[in-house]
CSV table of C-alpha atoms in Angstrom, one decimal:
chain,number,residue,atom,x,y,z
A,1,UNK,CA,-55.5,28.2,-42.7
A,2,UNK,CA,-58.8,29.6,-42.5
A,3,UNK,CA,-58.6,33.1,-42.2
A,4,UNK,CA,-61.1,32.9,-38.9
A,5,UNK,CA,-57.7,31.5,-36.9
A,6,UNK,CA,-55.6,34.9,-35.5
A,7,UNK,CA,-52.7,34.9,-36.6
A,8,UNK,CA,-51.2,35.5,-33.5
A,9,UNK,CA,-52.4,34.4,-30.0
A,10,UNK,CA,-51.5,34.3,-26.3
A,11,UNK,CA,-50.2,31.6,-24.1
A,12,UNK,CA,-47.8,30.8,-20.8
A,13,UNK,CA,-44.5,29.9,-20.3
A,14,UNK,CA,-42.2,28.8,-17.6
A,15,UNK,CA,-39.0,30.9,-18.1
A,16,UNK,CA,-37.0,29.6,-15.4
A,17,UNK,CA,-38.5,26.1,-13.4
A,18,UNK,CA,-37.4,26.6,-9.8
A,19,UNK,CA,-38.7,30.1,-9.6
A,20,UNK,CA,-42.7,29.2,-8.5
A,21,UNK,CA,-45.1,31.3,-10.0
A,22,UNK,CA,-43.1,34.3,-11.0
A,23,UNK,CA,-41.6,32.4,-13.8
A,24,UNK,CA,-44.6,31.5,-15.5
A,25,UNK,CA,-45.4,34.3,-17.9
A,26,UNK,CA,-48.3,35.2,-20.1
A,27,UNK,CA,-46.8,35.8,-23.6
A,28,UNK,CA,-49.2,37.6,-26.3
A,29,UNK,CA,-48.5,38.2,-30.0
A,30,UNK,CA,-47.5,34.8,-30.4
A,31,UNK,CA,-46.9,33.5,-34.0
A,32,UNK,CA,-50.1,31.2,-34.0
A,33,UNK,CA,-48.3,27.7,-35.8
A,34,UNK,CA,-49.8,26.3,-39.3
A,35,UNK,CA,-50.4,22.3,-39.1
A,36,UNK,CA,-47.6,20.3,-41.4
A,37,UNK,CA,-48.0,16.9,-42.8
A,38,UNK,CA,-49.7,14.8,-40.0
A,39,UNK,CA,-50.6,17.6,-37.6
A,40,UNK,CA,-54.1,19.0,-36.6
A,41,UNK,CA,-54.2,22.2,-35.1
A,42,UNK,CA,-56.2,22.6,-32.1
A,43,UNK,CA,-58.5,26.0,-30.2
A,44,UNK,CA,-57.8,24.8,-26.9
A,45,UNK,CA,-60.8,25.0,-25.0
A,46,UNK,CA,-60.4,24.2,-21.3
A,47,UNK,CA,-56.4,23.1,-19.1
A,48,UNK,CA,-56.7,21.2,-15.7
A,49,UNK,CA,-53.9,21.2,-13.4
A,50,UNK,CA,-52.1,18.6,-11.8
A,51,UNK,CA,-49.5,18.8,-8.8
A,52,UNK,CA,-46.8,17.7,-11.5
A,53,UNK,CA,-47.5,21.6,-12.7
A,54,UNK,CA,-47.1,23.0,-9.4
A,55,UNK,CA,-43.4,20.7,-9.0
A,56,UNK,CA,-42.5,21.9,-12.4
A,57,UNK,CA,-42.3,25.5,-11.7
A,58,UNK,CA,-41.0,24.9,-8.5
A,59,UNK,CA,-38.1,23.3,-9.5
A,60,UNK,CA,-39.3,19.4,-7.7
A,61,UNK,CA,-40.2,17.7,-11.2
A,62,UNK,CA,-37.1,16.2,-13.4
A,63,UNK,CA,-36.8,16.8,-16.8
A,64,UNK,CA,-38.0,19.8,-18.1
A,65,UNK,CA,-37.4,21.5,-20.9
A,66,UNK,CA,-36.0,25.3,-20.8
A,67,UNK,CA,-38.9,27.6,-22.0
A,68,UNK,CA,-41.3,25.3,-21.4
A,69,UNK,CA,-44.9,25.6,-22.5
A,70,UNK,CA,-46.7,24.5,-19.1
A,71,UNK,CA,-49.5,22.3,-18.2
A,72,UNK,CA,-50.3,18.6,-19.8
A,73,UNK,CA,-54.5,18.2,-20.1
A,74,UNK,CA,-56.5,19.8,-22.5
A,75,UNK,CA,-59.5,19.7,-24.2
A,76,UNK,CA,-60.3,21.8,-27.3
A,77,UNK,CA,-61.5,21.9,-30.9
A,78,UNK,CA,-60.0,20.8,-34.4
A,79,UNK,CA,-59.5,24.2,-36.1
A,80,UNK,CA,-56.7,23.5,-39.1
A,81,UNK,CA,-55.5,20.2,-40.6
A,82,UNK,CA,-51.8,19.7,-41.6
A,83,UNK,CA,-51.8,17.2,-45.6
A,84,UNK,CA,-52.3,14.0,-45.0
A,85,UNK,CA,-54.9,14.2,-42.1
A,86,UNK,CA,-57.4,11.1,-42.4
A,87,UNK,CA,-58.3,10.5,-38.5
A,88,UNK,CA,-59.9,14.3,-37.8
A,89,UNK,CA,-62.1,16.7,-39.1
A,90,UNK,CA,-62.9,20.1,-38.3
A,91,UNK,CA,-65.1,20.7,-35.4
A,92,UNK,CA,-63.8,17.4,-33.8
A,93,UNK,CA,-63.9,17.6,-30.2
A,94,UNK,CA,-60.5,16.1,-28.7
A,95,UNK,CA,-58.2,15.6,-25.9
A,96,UNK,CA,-54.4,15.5,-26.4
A,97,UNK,CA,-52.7,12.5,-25.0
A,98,UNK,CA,-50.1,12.8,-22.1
A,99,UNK,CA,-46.9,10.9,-23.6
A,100,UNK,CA,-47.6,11.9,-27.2
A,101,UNK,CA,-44.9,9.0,-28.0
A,102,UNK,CA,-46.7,6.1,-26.1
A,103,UNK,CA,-49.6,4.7,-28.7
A,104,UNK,CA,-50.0,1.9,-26.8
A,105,UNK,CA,-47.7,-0.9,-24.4
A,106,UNK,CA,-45.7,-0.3,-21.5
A,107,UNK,CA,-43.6,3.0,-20.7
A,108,UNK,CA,-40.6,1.0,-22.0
A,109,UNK,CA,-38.7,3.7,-24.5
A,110,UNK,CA,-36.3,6.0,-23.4
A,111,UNK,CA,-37.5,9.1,-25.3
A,112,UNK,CA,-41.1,8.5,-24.1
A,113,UNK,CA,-40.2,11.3,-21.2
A,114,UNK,CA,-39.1,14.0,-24.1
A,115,UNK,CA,-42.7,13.6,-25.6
A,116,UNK,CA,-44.8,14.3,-22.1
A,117,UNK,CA,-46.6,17.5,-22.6
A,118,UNK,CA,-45.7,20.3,-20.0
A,119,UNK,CA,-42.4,18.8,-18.8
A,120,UNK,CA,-40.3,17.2,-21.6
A,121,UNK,CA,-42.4,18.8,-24.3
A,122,UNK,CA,-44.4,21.7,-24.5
A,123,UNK,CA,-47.9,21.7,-23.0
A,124,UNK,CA,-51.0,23.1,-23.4
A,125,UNK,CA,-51.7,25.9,-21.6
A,126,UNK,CA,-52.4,28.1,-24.7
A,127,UNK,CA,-54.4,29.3,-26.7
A,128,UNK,CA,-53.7,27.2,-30.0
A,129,UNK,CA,-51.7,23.8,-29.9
A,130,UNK,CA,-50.4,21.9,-32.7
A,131,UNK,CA,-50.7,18.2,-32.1
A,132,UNK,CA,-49.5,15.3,-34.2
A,133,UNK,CA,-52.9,13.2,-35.3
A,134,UNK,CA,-51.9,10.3,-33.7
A,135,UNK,CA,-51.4,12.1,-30.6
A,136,UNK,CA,-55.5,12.8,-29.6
A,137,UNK,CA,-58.4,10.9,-28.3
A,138,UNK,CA,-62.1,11.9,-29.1
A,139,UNK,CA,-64.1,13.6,-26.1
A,140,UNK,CA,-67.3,11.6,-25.0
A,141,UNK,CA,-70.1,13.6,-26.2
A,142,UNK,CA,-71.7,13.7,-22.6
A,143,UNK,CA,-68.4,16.1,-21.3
A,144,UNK,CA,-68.3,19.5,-21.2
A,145,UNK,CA,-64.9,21.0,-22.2
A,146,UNK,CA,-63.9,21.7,-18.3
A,147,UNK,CA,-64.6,18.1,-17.6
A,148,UNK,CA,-62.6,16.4,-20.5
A,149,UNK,CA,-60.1,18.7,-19.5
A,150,UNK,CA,-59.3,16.2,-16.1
A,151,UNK,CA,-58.9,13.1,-18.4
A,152,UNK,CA,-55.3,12.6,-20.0
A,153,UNK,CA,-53.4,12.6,-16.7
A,154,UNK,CA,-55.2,12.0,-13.7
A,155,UNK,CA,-58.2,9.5,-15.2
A,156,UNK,CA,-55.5,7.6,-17.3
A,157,UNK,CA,-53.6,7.0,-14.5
A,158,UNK,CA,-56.2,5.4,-12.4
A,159,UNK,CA,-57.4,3.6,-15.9
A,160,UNK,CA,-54.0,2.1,-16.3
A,161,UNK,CA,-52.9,1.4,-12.5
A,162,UNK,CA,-56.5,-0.5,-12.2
A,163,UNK,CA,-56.8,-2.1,-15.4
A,164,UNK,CA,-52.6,-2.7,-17.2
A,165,UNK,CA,-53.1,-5.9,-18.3
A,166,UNK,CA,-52.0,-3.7,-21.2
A,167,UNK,CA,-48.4,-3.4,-19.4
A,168,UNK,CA,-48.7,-7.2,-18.6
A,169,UNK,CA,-50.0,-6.0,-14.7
A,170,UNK,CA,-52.3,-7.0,-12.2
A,171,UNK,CA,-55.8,-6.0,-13.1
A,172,UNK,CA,-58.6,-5.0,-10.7
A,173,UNK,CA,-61.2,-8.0,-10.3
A,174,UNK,CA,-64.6,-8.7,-8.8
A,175,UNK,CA,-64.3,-9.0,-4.8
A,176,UNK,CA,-61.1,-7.2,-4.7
A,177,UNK,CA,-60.3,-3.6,-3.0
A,178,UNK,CA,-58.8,-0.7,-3.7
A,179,UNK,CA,-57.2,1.6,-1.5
A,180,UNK,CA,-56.7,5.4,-2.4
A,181,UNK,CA,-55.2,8.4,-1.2
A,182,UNK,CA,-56.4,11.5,-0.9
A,183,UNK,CA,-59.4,13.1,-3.0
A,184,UNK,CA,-57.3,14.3,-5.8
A,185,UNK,CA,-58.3,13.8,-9.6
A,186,UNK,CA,-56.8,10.2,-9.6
A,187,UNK,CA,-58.7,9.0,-6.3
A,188,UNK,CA,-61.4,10.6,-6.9
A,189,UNK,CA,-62.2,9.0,-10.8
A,190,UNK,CA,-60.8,6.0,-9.2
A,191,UNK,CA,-63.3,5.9,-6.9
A,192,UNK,CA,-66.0,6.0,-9.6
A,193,UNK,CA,-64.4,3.4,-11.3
A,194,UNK,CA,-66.3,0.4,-9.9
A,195,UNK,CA,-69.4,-0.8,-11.0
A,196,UNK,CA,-72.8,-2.6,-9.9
A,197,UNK,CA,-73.5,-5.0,-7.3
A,198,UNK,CA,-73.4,-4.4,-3.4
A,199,UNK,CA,-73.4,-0.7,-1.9
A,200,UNK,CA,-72.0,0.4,1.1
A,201,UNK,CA,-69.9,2.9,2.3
A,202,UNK,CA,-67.5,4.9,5.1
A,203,UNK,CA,-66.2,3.8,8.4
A,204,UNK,CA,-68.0,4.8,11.0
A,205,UNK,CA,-71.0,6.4,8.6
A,206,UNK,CA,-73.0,3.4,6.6
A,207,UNK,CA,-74.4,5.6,3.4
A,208,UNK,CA,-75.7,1.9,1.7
A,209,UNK,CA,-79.2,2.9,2.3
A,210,UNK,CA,-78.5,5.9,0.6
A,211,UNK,CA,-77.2,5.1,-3.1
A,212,UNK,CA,-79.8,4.5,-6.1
A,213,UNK,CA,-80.8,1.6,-7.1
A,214,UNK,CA,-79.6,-0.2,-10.2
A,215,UNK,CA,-80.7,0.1,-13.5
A,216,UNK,CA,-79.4,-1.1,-16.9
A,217,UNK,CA,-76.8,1.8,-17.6
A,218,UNK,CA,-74.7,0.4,-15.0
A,219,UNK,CA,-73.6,-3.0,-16.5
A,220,UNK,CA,-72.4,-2.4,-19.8
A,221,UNK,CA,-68.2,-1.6,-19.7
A,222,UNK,CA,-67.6,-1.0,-16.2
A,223,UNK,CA,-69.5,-3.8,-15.6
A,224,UNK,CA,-65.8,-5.8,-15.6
A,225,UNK,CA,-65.1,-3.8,-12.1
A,226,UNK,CA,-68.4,-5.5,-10.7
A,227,UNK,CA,-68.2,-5.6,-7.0
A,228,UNK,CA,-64.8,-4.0,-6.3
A,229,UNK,CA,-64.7,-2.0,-2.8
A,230,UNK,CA,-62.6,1.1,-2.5
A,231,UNK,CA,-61.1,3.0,0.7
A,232,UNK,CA,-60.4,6.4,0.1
A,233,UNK,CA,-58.2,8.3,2.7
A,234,UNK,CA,-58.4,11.8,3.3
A,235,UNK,CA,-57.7,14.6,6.4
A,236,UNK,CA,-61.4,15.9,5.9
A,237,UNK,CA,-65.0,14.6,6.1
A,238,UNK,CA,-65.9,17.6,4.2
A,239,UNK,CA,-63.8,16.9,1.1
A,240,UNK,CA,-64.8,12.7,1.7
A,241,UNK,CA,-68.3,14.3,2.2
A,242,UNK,CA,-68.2,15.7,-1.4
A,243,UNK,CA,-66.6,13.0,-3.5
A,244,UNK,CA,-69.4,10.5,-1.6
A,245,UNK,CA,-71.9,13.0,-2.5
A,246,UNK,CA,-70.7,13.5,-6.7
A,247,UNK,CA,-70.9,9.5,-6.8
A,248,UNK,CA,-74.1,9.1,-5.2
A,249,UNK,CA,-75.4,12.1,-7.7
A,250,UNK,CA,-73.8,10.5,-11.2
A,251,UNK,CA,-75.9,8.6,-13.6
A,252,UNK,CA,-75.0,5.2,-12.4
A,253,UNK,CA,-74.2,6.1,-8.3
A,254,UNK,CA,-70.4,6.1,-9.4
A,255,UNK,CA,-70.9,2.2,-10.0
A,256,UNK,CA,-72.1,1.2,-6.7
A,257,UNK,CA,-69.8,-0.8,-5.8
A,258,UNK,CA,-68.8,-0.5,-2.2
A,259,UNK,CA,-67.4,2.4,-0.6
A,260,UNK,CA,-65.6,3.4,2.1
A,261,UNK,CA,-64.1,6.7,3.8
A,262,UNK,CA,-61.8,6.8,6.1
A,263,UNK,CA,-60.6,10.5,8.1
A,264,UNK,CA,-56.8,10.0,8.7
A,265,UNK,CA,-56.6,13.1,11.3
A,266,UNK,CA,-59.3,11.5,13.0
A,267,UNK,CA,-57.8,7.4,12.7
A,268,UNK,CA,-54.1,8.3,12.4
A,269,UNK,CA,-53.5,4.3,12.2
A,270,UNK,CA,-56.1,4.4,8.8
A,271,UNK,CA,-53.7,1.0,8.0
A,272,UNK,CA,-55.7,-1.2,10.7
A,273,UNK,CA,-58.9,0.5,10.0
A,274,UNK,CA,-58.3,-0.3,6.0
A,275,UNK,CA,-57.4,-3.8,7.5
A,276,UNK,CA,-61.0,-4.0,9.6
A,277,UNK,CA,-62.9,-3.2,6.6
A,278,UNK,CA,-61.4,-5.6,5.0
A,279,UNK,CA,-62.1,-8.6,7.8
A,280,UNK,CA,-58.2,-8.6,8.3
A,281,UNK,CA,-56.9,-10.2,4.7
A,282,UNK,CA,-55.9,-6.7,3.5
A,283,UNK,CA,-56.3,-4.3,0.0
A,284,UNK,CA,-55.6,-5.6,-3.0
A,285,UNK,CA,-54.5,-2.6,-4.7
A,286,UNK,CA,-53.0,0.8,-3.0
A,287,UNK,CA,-52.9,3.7,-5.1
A,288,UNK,CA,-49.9,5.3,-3.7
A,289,UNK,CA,-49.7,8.9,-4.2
A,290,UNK,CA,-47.9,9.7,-1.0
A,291,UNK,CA,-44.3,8.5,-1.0
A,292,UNK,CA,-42.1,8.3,1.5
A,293,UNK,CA,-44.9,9.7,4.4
A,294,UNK,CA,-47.7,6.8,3.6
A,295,UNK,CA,-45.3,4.0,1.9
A,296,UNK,CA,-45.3,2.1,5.2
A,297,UNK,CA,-48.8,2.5,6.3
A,298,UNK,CA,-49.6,1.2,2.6
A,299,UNK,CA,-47.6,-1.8,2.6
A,300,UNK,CA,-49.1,-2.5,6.4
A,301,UNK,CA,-52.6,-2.4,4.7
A,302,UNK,CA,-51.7,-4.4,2.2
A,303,UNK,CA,-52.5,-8.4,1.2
A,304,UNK,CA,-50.1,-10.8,0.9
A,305,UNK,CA,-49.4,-11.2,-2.5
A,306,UNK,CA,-51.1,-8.0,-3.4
A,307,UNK,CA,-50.3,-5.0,-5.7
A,308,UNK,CA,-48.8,-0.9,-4.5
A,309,UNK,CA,-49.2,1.4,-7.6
A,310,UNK,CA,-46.4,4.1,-7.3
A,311,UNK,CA,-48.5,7.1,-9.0
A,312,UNK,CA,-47.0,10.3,-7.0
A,313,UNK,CA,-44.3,11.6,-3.8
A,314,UNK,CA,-46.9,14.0,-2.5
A,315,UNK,CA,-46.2,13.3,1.4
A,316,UNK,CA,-42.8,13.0,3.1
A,317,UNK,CA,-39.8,15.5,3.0
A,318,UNK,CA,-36.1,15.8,4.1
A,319,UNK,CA,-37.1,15.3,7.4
A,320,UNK,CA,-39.3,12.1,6.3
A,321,UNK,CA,-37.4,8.2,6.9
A,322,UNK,CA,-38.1,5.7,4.0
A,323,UNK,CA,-39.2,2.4,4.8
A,324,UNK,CA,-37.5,-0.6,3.5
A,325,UNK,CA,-39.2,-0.6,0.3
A,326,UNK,CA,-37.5,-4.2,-0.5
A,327,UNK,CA,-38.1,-5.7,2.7
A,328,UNK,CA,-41.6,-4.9,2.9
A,329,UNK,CA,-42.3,-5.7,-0.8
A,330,UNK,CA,-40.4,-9.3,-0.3
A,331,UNK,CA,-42.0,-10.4,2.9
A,332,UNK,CA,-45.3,-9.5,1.5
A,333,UNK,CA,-44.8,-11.3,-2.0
A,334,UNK,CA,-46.1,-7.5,-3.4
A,335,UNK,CA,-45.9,-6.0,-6.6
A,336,UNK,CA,-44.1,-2.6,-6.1
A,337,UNK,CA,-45.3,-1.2,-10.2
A,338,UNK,CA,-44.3,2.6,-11.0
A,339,UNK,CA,-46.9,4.0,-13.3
A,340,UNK,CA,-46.0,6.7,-15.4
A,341,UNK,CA,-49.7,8.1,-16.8
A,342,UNK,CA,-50.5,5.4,-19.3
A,343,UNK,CA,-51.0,5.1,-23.7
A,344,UNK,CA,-53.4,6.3,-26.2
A,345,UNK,CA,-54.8,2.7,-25.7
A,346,UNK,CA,-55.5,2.8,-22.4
A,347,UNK,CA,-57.3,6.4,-22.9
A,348,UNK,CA,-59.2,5.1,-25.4
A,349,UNK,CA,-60.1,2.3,-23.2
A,350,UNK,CA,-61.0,4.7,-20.4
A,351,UNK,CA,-63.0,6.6,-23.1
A,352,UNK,CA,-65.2,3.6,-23.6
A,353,UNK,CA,-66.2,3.1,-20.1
A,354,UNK,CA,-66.9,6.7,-19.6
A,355,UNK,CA,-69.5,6.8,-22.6
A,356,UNK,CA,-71.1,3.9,-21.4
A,357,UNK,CA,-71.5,4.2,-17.8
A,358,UNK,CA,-72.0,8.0,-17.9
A,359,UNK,CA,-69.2,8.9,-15.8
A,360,UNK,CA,-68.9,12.5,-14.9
A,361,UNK,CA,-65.1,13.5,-13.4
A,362,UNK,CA,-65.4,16.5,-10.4
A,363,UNK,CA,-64.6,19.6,-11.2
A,364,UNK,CA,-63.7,21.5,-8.0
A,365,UNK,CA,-62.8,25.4,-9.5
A,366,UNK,CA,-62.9,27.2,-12.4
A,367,UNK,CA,-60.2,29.8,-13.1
A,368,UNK,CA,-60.1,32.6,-16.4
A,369,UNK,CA,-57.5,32.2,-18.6
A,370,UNK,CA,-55.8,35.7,-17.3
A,371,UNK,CA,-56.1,34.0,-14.1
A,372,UNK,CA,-53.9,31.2,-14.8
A,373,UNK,CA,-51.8,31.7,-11.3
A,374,UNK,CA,-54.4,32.0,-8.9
A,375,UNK,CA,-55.5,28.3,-10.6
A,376,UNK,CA,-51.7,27.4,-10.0
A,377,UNK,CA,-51.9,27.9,-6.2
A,378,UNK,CA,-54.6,26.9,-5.5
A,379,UNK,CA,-53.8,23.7,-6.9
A,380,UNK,CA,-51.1,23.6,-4.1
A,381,UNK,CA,-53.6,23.9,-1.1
A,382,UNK,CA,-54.5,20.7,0.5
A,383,UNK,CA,-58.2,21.7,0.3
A,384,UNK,CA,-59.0,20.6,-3.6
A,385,UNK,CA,-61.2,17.8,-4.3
A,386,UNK,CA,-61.0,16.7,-8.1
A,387,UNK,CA,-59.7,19.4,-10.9
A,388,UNK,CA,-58.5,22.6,-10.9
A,389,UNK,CA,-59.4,24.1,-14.6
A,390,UNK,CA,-58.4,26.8,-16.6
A,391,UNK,CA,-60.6,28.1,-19.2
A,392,UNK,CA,-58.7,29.0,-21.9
A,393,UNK,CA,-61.7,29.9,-24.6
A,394,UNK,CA,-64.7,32.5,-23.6
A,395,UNK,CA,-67.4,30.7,-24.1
C-alpha cells in the first residue's frame, strides 16, 4: 500500500450489545487491513446514524455479531486496491452498500442478514474499511461527504419501498399518495422524492403559493413520480417547519409535487385528517415506521386495495396492543410488504435520480469523530429531523 496510508488507525466497537453506550469503545492502534483480490480499501470520510444503531447497542436489534464494528452508512475515498480491481480507481468517491450480499432482486437469501454492515457484519464507523468492489456505489458529484453519508440505509429504503418493481412490488404512480411517519432520514428523502406538477401543502397551513416555480431540472428522472402527494406526520410544527422549508430551498422545490403536514399531538386522529386530504378514498402507500403504536391508524388511512411498507418498530412497547394485522390487511385487499433496506440496483437507481433532479438529503448535526457517543444519543431523542453524522476524516 502506499506508504501515505498509517499503518495503524482508530475505530469503534460494540463489545457487548445490550450494554447502551458504555459498550461502544474507541479502539486505537488498530492494524490498518491491506485490500486482497477483489477488495478496495476505503479512508472513510463521513458515518450517519440510524435508530438500528441506537437498537444495536441496546440490545433491541437481532443478529449481531459479537465484537461488532458499528454503524452501516458511509461515505469515503478509494485509498488502496486489492489485484484484480477493474470497477475503482484511486481517488474515487464512494458509498458502501447496506447488504453487501444483495447486488440486485429481492431480500430472498438466507445469508443476506450476515452481510448487513453494523449488525451481521462489521460496519463502518472507522477510520479505514475494506470493502469488496462489488460492494460500493459512486457518490453524486453534487454531495458533500456528510450528505452521501445518509444514502445507503435510509434513502434506499424509501427508493425501494416507493419504487420495488425490482422485488416484483407496487410502485409509486402519478396521482397516487404517500403517507409518512415522522421526519426521520427515510420520510424526510421520501418526501423529496416526488416530482413536478401541482404544489400544495400542510393541513391547516396552504404553503402552494410559496414553492418555485418549475423549470427544466425538474423533469428528467424523477419526473416518473410526477404528481404524487405526500402526508408527512410528525409531533412538531417546528421539525414539519424544517423539512417544508429544506424542500422548498432545494434546486427543484423537492419535486413539487403536493405536500402535506400533519401535527399528530395537535390531530391525535391524523388517520381521518390523512383521509380528508385525500377526499375520503385513502393513501396509497404508508411508510410504516412505527409498529405496533401507528399500525392501526395506518391501515385506517389506508385505500382499499392499497399498499403498508413495514420499514421500522419505532412506536409501541410491552404495554402497546397489536392490531389484527391479518384482519385489517384482508378486509382492505392491502399489501402488508416488509422491506429490509434494498440492493446495489436500487442505490444505483436512487443515484440516478439524485444527479438529475439535484436532490440534497438534510443533514440535522454534525458530530467529531471523538464524539461518536454524543452523536449516538442524540440520535435517540425524538427531536432529530434528517441525519445524524459523524465525521470521521478532518477535513
Amino acid at each position: 500500500m502506499s506508504s501515505s496510508i498509517p499503518k495503524t488507525h482508530s475505530g469503534y466497537l460494540v463489545e457487548a450489545p445490550g450494554l447502551g453506550l458504555s459498550s461502544v469503545k474507541l479502539v486505537k492502534d488498530q492494524q490498518t487491513p491491506e485490500p486482497k483480490f477483489g477488495q478496495v480499501l476505503v479512508a472513510v470520510k463521513a458515518v450517519s446514524l440510524n435508530y438500528r444503531d441506537w437498537a444495536v447497542i441496546t440490545g433491541t436489534y437481532p443478529g449481531v455479531k459479537p465484537d461488532l464494528v458499528p454503524c452501516s452508512d458511509a461515505s469515503g475515498e478509494v485509498v488502496a486496491l486489492g489485484e484484480g480491481v477493474s470497477n475503482w480507481a484511486l481517488g474515487d468517491r464512494v458509498m458502501g452498500i447496506f447488504t453487501q450480499g444483495q447486488l440486485a432482486g429481492a431480500y430472498d437469501d438466507a445469508n443476506y442478514p450476515n452481510t448487513a454492515l453494523g449488525a451481521g457484519a462489521d460496519g463502518v464507523l472507522t477510520e479505514y474499511k475494506v470493502f469488496n468492489e462489488q460492494g460500493l456505489v459512486r457518490i453524486p458529484q453534487h454531495l458533500s461527504w456528510e450528505e452521501a453519508a445518509t444514502l445507503p440505509c435510509a434513502a434506499v429504503t424509501a427508493w425501494n419501498s416507493l419504487f420495488g418493481a425490482e422485488q416484483g412490488a407496487p410502485s409509486l404512480m402519478p396521482g397516487q399518495t404517500v403517507l409518512l411517519q415522522g421526519t426521520g432520514g427515510v420520510s424526510c428523502i421520501g418526501a423529496q422524492v416526488r416530482c413536478p406538477f401541482t404544489a400544495t401543502s400542510a393541513i391547516g397551513a396552504d404553503h402552494s403559493s410559496l414553492l418555485p416555480p418549475l423549470s427544466p431540472t425538474h423533469t428528467p428522472q424523477l419526473a416518473l413520480l410526477a404528481g404524487a402527494q405526500v402526508i408527512v406526520t410528525s409531533s412538531s410544527d417546528e421539525k414539519l417547519a424544517i423539512l417544508v422549508d429544506h424542500i422548498q430551498a432545494s434546486r427543484n422545490g423537492g419535486g413539487v409535487g403536493p405536500l402535506h403536514t400533519i401535527n399528530y399531538k395537535t390531530f391525535p386522529d391524523w388517520d381521518k385528517k390523512a383521509l380528508e386530504i385525500t377526499g375520503g378514498k385513502g393513501v396509497d402507500f404508508v411508510l410504516e415506521v412505527g409498529g405496533a403504536g401507528t399500525l392501526e391508524k395506518s391501515f385506517a388511512a389506508l385505500r382499499q386495495g392499497a399498499t403498508i411498507i413495514d420499514i421500522g418498530f419505532l412506536a409501541g412497547g410491552a404495554d402497546v396492543q397489536l392490531p389484527n394485522v391479518a384482519m385489517s390487511t384482508l378486509f382492505k385487499s392491502a399489501i402488508f410488504r416488509g422491506v429490509l433496506i434494498g440492493s446495489k440496483k436500487n442505490f444505483e437507481a436512487l443515484n440516478s435520480a439524485i444527479i438529475s433532479s439535484g436532490l440534497k438529503p438534510i443533514v440535522s448535526k454534525v458530530y467529531a469523530f471523538e464524539d461518536a457517543p454524543q452523536a449516538y444519543l442524540d440520535q435517540s431523542k425524538s427531536g432529530v429531523v434528517g441525519k445524524v453524522v459523524i465525521r470521521v476524516a478532518k477535513q
